[in-house]
Every structure is written in structure tokens, then in C-alpha cells.
Coordinates of C-alpha atoms in Angstrom, one line a residue:
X189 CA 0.0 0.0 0.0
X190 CA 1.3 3.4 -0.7
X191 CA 1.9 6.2 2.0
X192 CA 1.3 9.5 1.8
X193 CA 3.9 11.7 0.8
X194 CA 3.2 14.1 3.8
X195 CA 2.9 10.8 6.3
X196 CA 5.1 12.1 8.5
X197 CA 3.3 14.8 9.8
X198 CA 1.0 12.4 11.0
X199 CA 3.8 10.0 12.6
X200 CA 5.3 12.4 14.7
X201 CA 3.2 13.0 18.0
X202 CA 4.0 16.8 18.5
X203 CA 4.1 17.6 14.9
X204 CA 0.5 15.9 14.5
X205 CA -1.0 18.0 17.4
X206 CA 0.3 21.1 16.4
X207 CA -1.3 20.4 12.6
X208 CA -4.7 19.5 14.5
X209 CA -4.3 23.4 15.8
X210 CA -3.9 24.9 12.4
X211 CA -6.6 23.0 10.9
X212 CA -8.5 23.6 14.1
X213 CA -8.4 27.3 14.1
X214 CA -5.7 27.8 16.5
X215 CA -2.8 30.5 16.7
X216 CA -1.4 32.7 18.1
X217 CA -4.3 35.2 18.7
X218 CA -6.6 32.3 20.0
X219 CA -9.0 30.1 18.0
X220 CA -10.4 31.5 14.9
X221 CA -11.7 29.8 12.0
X222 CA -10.7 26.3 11.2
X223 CA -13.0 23.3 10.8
X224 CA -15.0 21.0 12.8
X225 CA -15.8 17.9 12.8
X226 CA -12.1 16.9 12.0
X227 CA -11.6 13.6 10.1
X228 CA -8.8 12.5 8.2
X229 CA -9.0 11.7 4.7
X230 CA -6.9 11.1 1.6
X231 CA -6.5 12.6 -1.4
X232 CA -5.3 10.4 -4.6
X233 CA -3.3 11.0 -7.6
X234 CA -6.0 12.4 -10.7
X235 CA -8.0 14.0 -7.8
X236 CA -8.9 17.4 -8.9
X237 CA -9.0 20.1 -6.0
X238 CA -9.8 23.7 -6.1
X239 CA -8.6 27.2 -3.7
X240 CA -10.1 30.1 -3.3
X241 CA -6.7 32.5 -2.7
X242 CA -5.9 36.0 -2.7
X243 CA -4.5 38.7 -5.8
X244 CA -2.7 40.2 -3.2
X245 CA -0.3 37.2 -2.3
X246 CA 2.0 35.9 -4.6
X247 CA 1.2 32.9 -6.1
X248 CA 3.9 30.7 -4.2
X249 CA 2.0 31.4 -1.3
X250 CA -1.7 30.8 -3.1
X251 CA -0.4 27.5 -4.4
X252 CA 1.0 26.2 -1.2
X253 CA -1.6 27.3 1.6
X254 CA -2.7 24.1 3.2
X255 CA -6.6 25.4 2.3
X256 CA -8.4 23.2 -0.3
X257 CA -11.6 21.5 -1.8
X258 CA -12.6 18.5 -3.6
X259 CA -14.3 19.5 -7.0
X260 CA -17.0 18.3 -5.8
X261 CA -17.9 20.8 -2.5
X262 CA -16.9 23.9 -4.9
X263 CA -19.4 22.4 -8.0
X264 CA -22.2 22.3 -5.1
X265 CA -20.9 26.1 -4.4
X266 CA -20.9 27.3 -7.9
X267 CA -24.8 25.5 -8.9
X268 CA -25.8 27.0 -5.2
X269 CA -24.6 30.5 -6.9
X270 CA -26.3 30.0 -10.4
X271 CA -29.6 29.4 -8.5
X272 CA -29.6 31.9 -6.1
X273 CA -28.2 34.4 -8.2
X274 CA -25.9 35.6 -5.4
X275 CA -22.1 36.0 -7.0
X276 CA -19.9 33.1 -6.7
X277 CA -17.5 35.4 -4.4
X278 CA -20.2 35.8 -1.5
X279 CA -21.1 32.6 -1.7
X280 CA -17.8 30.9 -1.0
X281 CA -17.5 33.5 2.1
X282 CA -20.7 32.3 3.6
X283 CA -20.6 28.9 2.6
X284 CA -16.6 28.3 3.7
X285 CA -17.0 30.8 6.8
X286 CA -13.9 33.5 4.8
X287 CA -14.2 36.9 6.8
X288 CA -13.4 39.4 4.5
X289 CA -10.0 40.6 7.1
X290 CA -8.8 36.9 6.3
X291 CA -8.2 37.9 2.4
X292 CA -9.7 39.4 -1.1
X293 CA -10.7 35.8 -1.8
X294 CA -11.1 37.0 -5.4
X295 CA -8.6 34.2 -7.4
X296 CA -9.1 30.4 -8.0
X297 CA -6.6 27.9 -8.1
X298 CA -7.5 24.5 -9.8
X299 CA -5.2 21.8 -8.9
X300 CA -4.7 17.9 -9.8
X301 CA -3.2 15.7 -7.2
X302 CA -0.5 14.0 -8.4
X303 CA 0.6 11.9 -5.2
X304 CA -1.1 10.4 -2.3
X305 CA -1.8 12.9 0.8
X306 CA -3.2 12.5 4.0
X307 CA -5.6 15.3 4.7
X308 CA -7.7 16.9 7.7
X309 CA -11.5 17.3 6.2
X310 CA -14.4 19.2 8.1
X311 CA -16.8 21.8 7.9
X312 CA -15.7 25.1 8.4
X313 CA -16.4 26.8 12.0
X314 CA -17.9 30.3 12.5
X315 CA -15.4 32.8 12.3
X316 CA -16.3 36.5 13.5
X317 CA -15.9 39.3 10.7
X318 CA -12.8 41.8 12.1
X319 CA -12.5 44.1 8.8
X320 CA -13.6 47.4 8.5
X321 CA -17.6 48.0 8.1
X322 CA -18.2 44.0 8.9
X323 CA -16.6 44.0 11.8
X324 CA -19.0 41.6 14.5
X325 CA -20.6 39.6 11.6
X326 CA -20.6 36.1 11.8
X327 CA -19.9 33.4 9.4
X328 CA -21.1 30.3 9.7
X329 CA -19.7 27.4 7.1
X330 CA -22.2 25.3 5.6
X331 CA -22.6 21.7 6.9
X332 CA -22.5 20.1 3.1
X333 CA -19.5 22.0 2.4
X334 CA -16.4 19.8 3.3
X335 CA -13.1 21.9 3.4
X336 CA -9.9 20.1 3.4
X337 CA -6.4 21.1 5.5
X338 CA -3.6 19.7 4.3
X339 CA -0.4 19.3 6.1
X340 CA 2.7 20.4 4.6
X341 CA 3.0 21.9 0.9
X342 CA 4.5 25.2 3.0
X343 CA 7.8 26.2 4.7
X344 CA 6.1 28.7 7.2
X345 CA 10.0 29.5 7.7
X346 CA 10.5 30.9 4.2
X347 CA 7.0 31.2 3.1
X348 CA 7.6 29.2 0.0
X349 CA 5.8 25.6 -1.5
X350 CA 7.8 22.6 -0.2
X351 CA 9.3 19.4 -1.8
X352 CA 5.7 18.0 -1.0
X353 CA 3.6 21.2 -2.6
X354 CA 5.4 20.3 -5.9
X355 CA 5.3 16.9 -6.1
X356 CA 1.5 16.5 -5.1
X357 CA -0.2 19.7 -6.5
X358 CA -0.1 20.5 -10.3
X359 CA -1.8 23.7 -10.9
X360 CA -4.0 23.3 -13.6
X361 CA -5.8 26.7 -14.2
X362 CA -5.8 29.9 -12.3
X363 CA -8.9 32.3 -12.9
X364 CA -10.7 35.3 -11.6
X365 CA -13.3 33.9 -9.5
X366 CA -15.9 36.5 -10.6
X367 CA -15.1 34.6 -13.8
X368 CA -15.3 31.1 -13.6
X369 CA -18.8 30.6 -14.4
X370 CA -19.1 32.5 -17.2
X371 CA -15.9 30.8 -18.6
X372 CA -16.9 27.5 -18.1
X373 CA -20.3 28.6 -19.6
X374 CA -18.5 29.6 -22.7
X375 CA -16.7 26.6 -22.7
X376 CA -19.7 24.2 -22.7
X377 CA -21.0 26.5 -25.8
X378 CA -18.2 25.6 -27.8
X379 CA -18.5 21.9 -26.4
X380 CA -22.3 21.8 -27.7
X381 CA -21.3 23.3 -31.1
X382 CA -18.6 21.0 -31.9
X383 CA -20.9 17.6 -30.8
X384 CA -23.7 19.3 -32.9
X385 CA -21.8 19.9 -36.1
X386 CA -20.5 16.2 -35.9
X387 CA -24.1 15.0 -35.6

């Protein structure tokens, strides 16, 4: 049986708790954010995961944030958006529990696994809004919405992906997340056009 490429976090006692903090919420200012229920999970090679990160980091710290989703939690996001008709940007903050003081949330990172990792999964707990004009508002993350922590694709020394980030994570496609409907909506045009002009 394989292992995960990032097992050792999970071998080592102290190094294990202290990745149960992060993905719990903890820091140094107390607990904020994180998820709950915590479960461990895996994620296999030809998975395809998605991030909501920020324009204002550079992209070696968008790519290796421990932050993800399974395609399938951030498709449930997207249809919930289409059908509400609430933008795609507000929905991730309410349905993840994002404040708006912990980024712009405004690019997406789609990713393909490309070795085994062992992951933290769980719903996201309620965070309280600390930016400007929201501050006191409440989050709550959405119990159908799984959100997955994993453990170790960032030196927190240097800021910058590890061995692990670039061995497990190919970045597929990075997009304006005001735009990723409508793209994929264009796409599925030209999709439809090409199957009907074969027909």
C-alpha cells in the first residue's frame, strides 16, 4: 500500500498535534476559524481540488496554503450561486465561513493531485468578521460543504511551496473567481457546437 507523501506529519506526536491546531483554528491570537468535525481523509493522484486564494499574495503562497476542496464541494458552491443568483465570491464567504480581514478571496486555483496525501477534512467553524464595516458579523460554514487542510505543501520558515507542494499539486488553471462561471459557460457552448456539427 502506498503512503502518503506528507505521512510524517501524521507519525510524529507533536508535529501531528500542532497540525490538528492549524486545521482547528488555532494561533497565536486564540482560535479563529478552522474546521469541525475533524476527520482525516486522503487525497489520490488524478483528484482534482480547487482554492479560493488571494490577488494580493504571490502565487507561491496561493499554491501552497494548506486550504483546499474536492471538486465536488466547490461544484455544489458554484450550482448554489447559479440558482440563487448571489455572486460566486459571496457565496464561498458564507458557505466556507472566509471573513473578509482573512483575504480578497477574489482568485481560483485548480489543482490535480498527483501523489497520495493524508488530509484533515471538516466543515468550516464560525469565524467573526474583524474588517472594517463587517466588523462583528458572523460566518457560519455550511454543513455540506467539506473543506480540506492539508499538512505540509508550506515552509512557514520561508514562506515558499515545499518538496511536497510540488510533487503533489499541479496547478491546472488559475482564474478570476468573478469569472469562472461564465468561462466554463463559454466553454460548454463551444462543447455543444462541436458535438452538434459532428451530428
Amino acid at each position: 500500500m502506498a503512503t502518503p507523501i506528507n505521512q510524517s506529519f501524521f507519525d510524529d506526536p507533536k508535529e501531528y498535534n500542532r497540525q490538528v491546531g492549524f486545521a482547528g483554528g488555532y494561533g497565536s491570537n486564540g482560535m479563529r476559524g478552522g474546521i469541525w468535525p475533524m476527520t482525516q481523509d486522503k487525497l489520490r493522484p488524478g483528484e482534482v481540488i480547487f482554492r479560493v486564494g488571494h490577488s494580493t499574495l504571490p502565487m507561491t503562497k496561493n499554491m501552497s496554503s494548506p486550504w483546499w476542496m474536492r471538486d465536488e464541494s466547490f461544484y455544489a458552491i458554484c450550482s448554489a450561486s447559479e440558482r440563487s443568483g448571489t455572486s460566486l465570491p459571496s457565496l464561498y464567504r458564507m458557505k466556507c465561513a472566509v471573513a473578509y480581514d482573512f483575504g480578497a478571496a477574489d482568485i481560483l486555483l485548480e489543482a490535480r493531485v498527483t501523489a497520495l496525501l493524508r488530509v484533515f477534512a471538516g466543515r468550516g467553524r464560525p469565524v467573526m468578521d474583524e474588517s472594517d464595516g463587517r466588523r462583528g458579523q458572523v460566518w457560519f460554514g455550511a454543513f455540506e460543504i467539506a473543506q480540506i487542510f492539508i499538512p505540509g505543501l508550506r515552509d512557514f520558515a520561508t514562506g515558499f511551496p515545499t518538496r511536497i507542494c510540488h510533487e503533489a499539486i499541479e496547478i491546472v488553471e488559475k482564474h478570476r473567481l468573478t469569472d469562472y462561471i461564465s468561462v466554463q459557460r463559454g466553454r460548454q457552448r463551444k462543447i455543444s457546437k462541436r458535438l452538434l456539427a459532428g451530428l
